[in-house]
Coordinates of C-alpha atoms in Angstrom, one line a residue:
X864 CA 0.2 0.1 0.1
X865 CA 2.8 2.3 0.7
X866 CA 4.5 1.6 -2.5
X867 CA 1.5 2.4 -4.4
X868 CA 1.4 5.8 -2.7
X869 CA 4.9 6.5 -3.5
X870 CA 4.5 5.3 -7.1
X871 CA 1.2 8.0 -7.3
X872 CA 3.5 10.5 -5.9
X873 CA 6.3 10.3 -8.5
X874 CA 3.7 10.2 -11.3
X875 CA 2.0 13.4 -10.0
X876 CA 5.6 15.0 -9.6
X877 CA 6.4 14.1 -13.3
X878 CA 3.1 15.4 -14.6
X879 CA 3.6 18.8 -12.7
X880 CA 7.3 19.2 -14.1
X881 CA 6.0 18.6 -17.6
X882 CA 3.3 21.0 -17.1
X883 CA 6.0 23.7 -16.0
X884 CA 8.2 23.2 -18.7
X885 CA 5.6 22.8 -21.4
X886 CA 6.4 24.3 -24.8
X887 CA 5.6 28.2 -25.1
X888 CA 2.1 29.2 -26.9
X889 CA 2.6 31.6 -29.7
X890 CA -0.2 33.7 -31.0
X891 CA -0.6 34.1 -34.8
X892 CA 1.7 36.4 -36.3
X893 CA -0.7 38.5 -38.1
X894 CA -3.6 38.5 -35.2
X895 CA -4.7 41.7 -34.3
X896 CA -5.6 40.9 -31.0
X897 CA -3.7 41.9 -28.0
X898 CA -2.7 40.3 -24.5
X899 CA -4.7 41.9 -21.9
X900 CA -3.2 40.1 -18.8
X901 CA 0.6 40.9 -18.4
X902 CA 3.0 42.2 -16.0
X903 CA 4.4 45.0 -18.1
X904 CA 3.3 46.9 -21.3
X905 CA 6.1 47.8 -23.5
X906 CA 6.3 50.6 -26.0
X907 CA 8.5 50.6 -29.0
X908 CA 8.9 49.0 -32.3
X909 CA 11.8 48.3 -35.2
X910 CA 12.5 51.1 -37.5
X911 CA 14.0 50.2 -40.8
X912 CA 16.2 52.4 -42.9
X913 CA 17.8 51.9 -46.4
X914 CA 21.0 53.2 -48.1
X915 CA 22.9 52.4 -51.1
X916 CA 26.0 50.5 -50.7
X917 CA 28.8 51.3 -53.1
X918 CA 28.3 52.9 -56.4
X919 CA 24.8 54.1 -57.4
X920 CA 26.0 55.2 -60.6
X921 CA 25.4 53.4 -64.1
X922 CA 25.8 53.7 -67.7
X923 CA 23.4 53.0 -70.7
X924 CA 23.2 49.4 -71.6
X925 CA 24.9 48.3 -68.2
X926 CA 23.9 45.3 -66.5
X927 CA 24.8 45.6 -62.8
X928 CA 23.9 45.2 -59.1
X929 CA 22.3 47.4 -57.0
X930 CA 23.5 46.8 -53.0
X931 CA 21.2 48.0 -50.3
X932 CA 21.9 47.9 -46.7
X933 CA 19.4 47.9 -44.1
X934 CA 19.8 49.4 -40.7
X935 CA 17.4 49.1 -37.6
X936 CA 17.3 52.3 -35.5
X937 CA 14.3 51.3 -33.5
X938 CA 14.1 52.1 -30.0
X939 CA 12.0 51.2 -26.9
X940 CA 10.0 54.2 -25.6
X941 CA 9.3 52.7 -22.2
X942 CA 7.7 50.0 -20.0
X943 CA 4.7 50.3 -17.7
X944 CA 4.0 47.7 -15.0
X945 CA 0.6 46.4 -14.2
X946 CA 0.6 46.6 -10.5
X947 CA -3.0 45.1 -10.1
X948 CA -2.1 41.9 -11.9
X949 CA 1.4 41.5 -10.1
X950 CA -0.5 42.1 -6.8
X951 CA -3.2 39.6 -7.6
X952 CA -0.4 36.9 -8.6
X953 CA 1.7 37.4 -5.5
X954 CA -1.1 37.0 -3.3
X955 CA -2.1 33.6 -5.1
X956 CA 1.5 32.4 -5.7
X957 CA 4.0 34.2 -3.5
X958 CA 6.4 37.2 -4.5
X959 CA 9.3 34.8 -4.9
X960 CA 7.6 32.8 -7.8
X961 CA 5.7 35.9 -9.3
X962 CA 8.8 38.2 -9.3
X963 CA 10.9 35.7 -11.2
X964 CA 8.1 35.3 -13.8
X965 CA 7.7 39.1 -14.3
X966 CA 11.6 39.4 -14.8
X967 CA 11.5 36.6 -17.5
X968 CA 8.7 38.7 -19.2
X969 CA 10.4 41.9 -18.9
X970 CA 13.4 40.4 -20.6
X971 CA 11.5 38.8 -23.4
X972 CA 9.7 42.2 -23.8
X973 CA 12.9 44.0 -25.1
X974 CA 12.8 42.1 -28.1
X975 CA 10.1 44.6 -29.3
X976 CA 12.5 46.1 -31.5
X977 CA 13.8 43.0 -33.4
X978 CA 12.5 42.9 -36.8
X979 CA 12.0 39.5 -38.1
X980 CA 11.1 37.5 -41.2
X981 CA 11.9 40.7 -43.0
X982 CA 11.3 40.7 -47.0
X983 CA 12.7 43.8 -49.2
X984 CA 10.9 44.5 -52.7
X985 CA 12.4 46.9 -54.9
X986 CA 10.2 48.7 -57.4
X987 CA 10.0 51.8 -60.0
X988 CA 8.7 55.0 -58.4
X989 CA 7.9 55.9 -62.1
X990 CA 6.7 53.8 -64.6
X991 CA 9.0 55.5 -67.4
X992 CA 12.2 54.8 -65.6
X993 CA 14.5 53.3 -68.1
X994 CA 15.8 50.5 -66.2
X995 CA 14.6 46.5 -65.7
X996 CA 14.8 45.1 -62.1
X997 CA 15.6 41.6 -62.8
X998 CA 15.0 40.2 -59.2
X999 CA 13.1 42.6 -57.1
X1000 CA 12.3 40.6 -53.9
X1001 CA 14.9 39.4 -51.1
X1002 CA 14.4 37.6 -47.8
X1003 CA 16.1 38.4 -44.5
X1004 CA 16.1 36.5 -41.4
X1005 CA 16.1 39.0 -38.4
X1006 CA 17.6 42.3 -37.4
X1007 CA 18.2 43.6 -34.0
X1008 CA 18.3 47.1 -32.9
X1009 CA 21.1 49.0 -33.7
X1010 CA 22.1 46.4 -36.1
X1011 CA 22.6 46.6 -40.0
X1012 CA 22.5 43.6 -42.7
X1013 CA 26.0 41.8 -42.6
X1014 CA 25.6 41.5 -46.2
X1015 CA 23.8 44.1 -48.6
X1016 CA 20.8 43.2 -50.3
X1017 CA 21.4 42.5 -53.9
X1018 CA 19.3 43.4 -56.9
X1019 CA 20.5 42.8 -60.6
X1020 CA 19.2 45.6 -62.7
X1021 CA 19.6 46.6 -66.4
X1022 CA 20.0 50.0 -67.8
X1023 CA 18.1 50.4 -70.9
X1024 CA 20.2 51.1 -73.9
X1025 CA 18.1 54.3 -75.0
X1026 CA 18.0 55.7 -71.3
X1027 CA 18.6 59.5 -70.7
X1028 CA 21.0 60.9 -68.3
X1029 CA 19.8 61.9 -65.0
X1030 CA 18.7 61.0 -61.5
X1031 CA 16.0 58.1 -61.2
X1032 CA 14.0 57.2 -58.0
X1033 CA 13.5 53.9 -56.8
X1034 CA 11.4 52.4 -53.7
X1035 CA 12.1 49.8 -51.4
X1036 CA 9.1 48.5 -49.2
X1037 CA 10.3 46.6 -46.4
X1038 CA 7.9 44.1 -44.5
X1039 CA 8.7 42.5 -41.4
X1040 CA 7.0 41.0 -38.3
X1041 CA 7.8 42.1 -34.8
X1042 CA 7.0 41.3 -31.0
X1043 CA 4.4 43.9 -29.9
X1044 CA 4.1 42.2 -26.2
X1045 CA 4.8 39.0 -24.3
X1046 CA 3.1 37.5 -21.3
X1047 CA 4.5 34.7 -18.6
X1048 CA 1.7 33.4 -16.8
X1049 CA 1.4 32.1 -13.3
X1050 CA 1.9 29.6 -11.9
X1051 CA 3.8 27.4 -14.5
X1052 CA 5.4 30.3 -16.7
X1053 CA 3.5 29.6 -20.0
X1054 CA 4.9 32.3 -22.3
X1055 CA 2.7 34.2 -24.9
X1056 CA 4.0 36.2 -27.8
X1057 CA 1.8 38.8 -29.8
X1058 CA 3.3 39.5 -32.9
X1059 CA 2.3 41.9 -35.5
X1060 CA 3.0 43.2 -39.0
X1061 CA 5.3 46.3 -39.7
X1062 CA 6.4 48.0 -42.7
X1063 CA 8.8 50.9 -43.9
X1064 CA 9.2 52.5 -47.3
X1065 CA 12.5 54.0 -48.3
X1066 CA 13.4 55.9 -51.6
X1067 CA 16.8 55.8 -52.9
X1068 CA 18.4 57.3 -56.1
X1069 CA 20.3 56.1 -58.8
X1070 CA 22.4 58.0 -61.6
X1071 CA 22.6 57.3 -65.3
X1072 CA 25.7 59.1 -66.4
X1073 CA 26.0 61.7 -69.2
X1074 CA 27.8 60.0 -72.2
X1075 CA 27.8 60.0 -76.1
X1076 CA 25.3 57.6 -77.4
X1077 CA 25.2 56.8 -81.2
X1078 CA 22.7 55.6 -83.5
X1079 CA 23.1 54.4 -87.4
X1080 CA 20.6 56.7 -88.9
X1081 CA 21.1 55.9 -92.5
X1082 CA 22.7 53.3 -94.3
X1083 CA 23.4 53.2 -98.3
X1084 CA 25.0 50.2 -99.9
X1085 CA 25.7 49.3 -103.5
X1086 CA 27.0 45.6 -103.2
X1087 CA 26.6 42.6 -105.6
X1088 CA 27.7 39.3 -105.3
X1089 CA 31.3 38.7 -106.6
X1090 CA 32.2 42.2 -106.8
X1091 CA 33.4 45.0 -104.6
X1092 CA 31.1 47.7 -103.6
X1093 CA 30.9 50.7 -101.3
X1094 CA 28.8 50.8 -98.3
X1095 CA 27.9 54.4 -96.7
X1096 CA 26.8 54.8 -93.2
X1097 CA 25.7 57.8 -91.3
X1098 CA 25.9 58.0 -87.4
X1099 CA 24.5 60.2 -84.8
X1100 CA 25.5 61.3 -81.4
X1101 CA 22.2 61.4 -79.8
X1102 CA 23.8 61.4 -76.4
X1103 CA 24.2 64.1 -74.0
X1104 CA 27.9 65.2 -74.3
X1105 CA 30.5 65.3 -77.1
X1106 CA 32.5 62.4 -78.2
X1107 CA 36.1 63.1 -79.2
X1108 CA 38.1 61.7 -82.1
X1109 CA 35.5 59.3 -82.9
X1110 CA 36.5 56.4 -85.1
X1111 CA 33.9 54.3 -87.0
X1112 CA 34.9 50.7 -87.4
X1113 CA 32.7 47.8 -89.2
X1114 CA 33.3 44.0 -88.5
X1115 CA 32.9 41.7 -91.4
X1116 CA 32.0 37.8 -91.7
X1117 CA 31.2 35.6 -94.8
X1118 CA 30.4 36.6 -97.2
X1119 CA 31.8 39.9 -96.9
X1120 CA 35.6 41.0 -96.5
X1121 CA 37.6 44.2 -96.4
X1122 CA 40.8 45.9 -95.6
X1123 CA 38.8 49.2 -95.2
X1124 CA 37.3 48.8 -92.0
X1125 CA 37.8 52.2 -90.1
X1126 CA 36.5 55.6 -90.9
X1127 CA 37.6 58.7 -88.9
X1128 CA 34.7 60.5 -87.5
X1129 CA 36.3 63.5 -85.4
X1130 CA 34.5 65.3 -82.7
X1131 CA 30.8 64.8 -82.7
X1132 CA 28.8 66.9 -80.3
X1133 CA 25.4 66.3 -79.3
X1134 CA 22.8 65.9 -82.2
X1135 CA 25.8 65.8 -84.7
X1136 CA 26.0 63.4 -87.5
X1137 CA 29.1 62.0 -89.6
X1138 CA 29.2 59.6 -92.6
X1139 CA 31.6 57.1 -93.1
X1140 CA 32.4 55.1 -96.4
X1141 CA 33.8 51.7 -96.5
X1142 CA 34.8 49.5 -99.4
X1143 CA 33.6 45.8 -99.3
X1144 CA 34.2 42.8 -100.9
X1145 CA 31.4 40.3 -101.3
X1146 CA 32.0 36.7 -102.2
X1147 CA 30.3 35.3 -105.4
X1148 CA 28.5 32.7 -103.3
X1149 CA 26.8 35.4 -101.5
X1150 CA 23.0 35.0 -101.5
X1151 CA 20.9 37.9 -102.5
X1152 CA 19.1 39.0 -99.4
X1153 CA 19.5 41.8 -96.5
X1154 CA 22.4 41.4 -94.1
X1155 CA 23.5 43.2 -90.7
X1156 CA 27.1 44.4 -90.5
X1157 CA 28.2 45.1 -86.9
X1158 CA 29.6 48.7 -86.3
X1159 CA 31.0 50.1 -83.2
X1160 CA 32.5 53.7 -82.6
X1161 CA 35.6 54.1 -80.5
X1162 CA 35.8 57.9 -79.1
X1163 CA 37.6 59.7 -76.2
X1164 CA 35.6 61.1 -73.3
X1165 CA 36.0 64.5 -71.8
X1166 CA 38.7 63.0 -69.4
X1167 CA 40.8 61.7 -72.4
X1168 CA 39.9 58.1 -71.7
X1169 CA 39.1 55.6 -74.6
X1170 CA 35.4 54.3 -74.5
X1171 CA 33.4 52.2 -76.9
X1172 CA 29.8 52.5 -78.2
X1173 CA 27.3 49.7 -77.8
X1174 CA 27.2 47.3 -80.8
X1175 CA 25.4 49.0 -83.6
X1176 CA 24.1 47.5 -86.9
X1177 CA 24.1 48.8 -90.5
X1178 CA 21.7 46.7 -92.8
X1179 CA 22.8 46.3 -96.5
X1180 CA 21.3 44.7 -99.5
X1181 CA 23.4 42.4 -101.7
X1182 CA 22.2 42.1 -105.6
X1183 CA 22.6 38.7 -107.3
X1184 CA 25.8 38.1 -109.5
X1185 CA 25.7 39.4 -112.9
X1186 CA 26.3 37.2 -115.3
X1187 CA 29.0 37.9 -117.8
X1188 CA 27.2 38.7 -121.2
X1189 CA 24.9 40.7 -119.2
X1190 CA 27.7 42.8 -118.1
X1191 CA 28.7 43.0 -121.7
X1192 CA 25.2 43.8 -123.2
X1193 CA 25.0 46.4 -120.2
X1194 CA 28.4 48.2 -120.9
X1195 CA 29.5 48.2 -124.7
X1196 CA 32.8 49.5 -123.6
X1197 CA 33.5 46.0 -122.1
X1198 CA 33.1 44.1 -125.4
X1199 CA 35.3 47.0 -127.0
X1200 CA 38.2 46.4 -124.6
X1201 CA 37.8 42.7 -125.0
X1202 CA 37.9 43.0 -129.0
X1203 CA 41.1 44.9 -128.6
X1204 CA 42.6 42.8 -126.2
X1205 CA 42.0 39.8 -128.5
X1206 CA 43.4 41.8 -131.4
X1207 CA 46.2 43.6 -129.8
X1208 CA 47.7 40.9 -127.7
X1209 CA 49.0 39.0 -130.9
X1210 CA 50.1 42.2 -132.7
X1211 CA 51.9 43.2 -129.5
X1212 CA 53.5 39.8 -129.3
X1213 CA 54.5 40.0 -133.0
X1214 CA 56.3 43.4 -132.7
X1215 CA 57.9 42.4 -129.5
X1216 CA 59.5 39.5 -131.0
X1217 CA 60.4 41.3 -134.3
X1218 CA 62.3 43.9 -132.1
X1219 CA 64.3 41.2 -130.6
X1220 CA 65.5 39.6 -133.9
X1221 CA 66.6 43.3 -135.2
X1222 CA 68.6 43.5 -132.4

């Protein structure tokens, strides 16, 4: 009988210990309810700011990465004790237990300024901003008060080729959850958290540099399969500043070839045009159709540094090869030269041999 009572006491003690050390109950992070009975009310929350890390200057056509660092400069404004709750629990459970639980709650309440489950989303302020944000959302674990992200948030972007120079605004929206309040209840110390959602918005600026920007405005070609011909290309500086000592260059591939692949354009101010003339050989096997020939312009910037334009294209048309007899029909001069060659060659050889004999 005595052993039975001992066993019952052991089981009761184990059940009591299991209750005391049970897992904390957590309210839904997005629940708008509140904890009504606790020892302290805490006032404060995170405050997230965003700054660009590194360079925020880009060029037209750039594919780069925008680095953004987040800083949590939130603060706790104060605590307020619920003396009625403390007095009631002290009367029921004694001061030692209750004051220990109250100290635990006060320590948990200090987490009110920590931002958790953070998301940063980058977007355009104006729809006409000339860039593409390739990846616009980044996830961050948590950020304590007074801390900044160890590694900056990375957003790959692409600047459009036709972007105008200037300052452009981007917006980063930061959402997170934070602990608005906590409660530790007597006598077993169950812990409750009241998590709510917070958000911050920051505007950041990027700059697209002033630079020359070239377009092919006109192409004229006189190209026939199996022959050499001329390609005339007109370039215009539609950028923001002057390009100095500009040199245009073409890059040919089959069925084209050339030893005349460069043309000096000189200084080209904004809005100015220059025309380059190239001599191009066309292979006799070339198909009669339109082709794109790659161009680029090498120039000096305002600091004397060598720069290159983006790849340009000149569209040319190749005419089919002209049969020999058609050439003769189109140009009697060719026929006359052929006849003179046929008749003149034997006469020339006869005179030359006779001259040698006389000598």
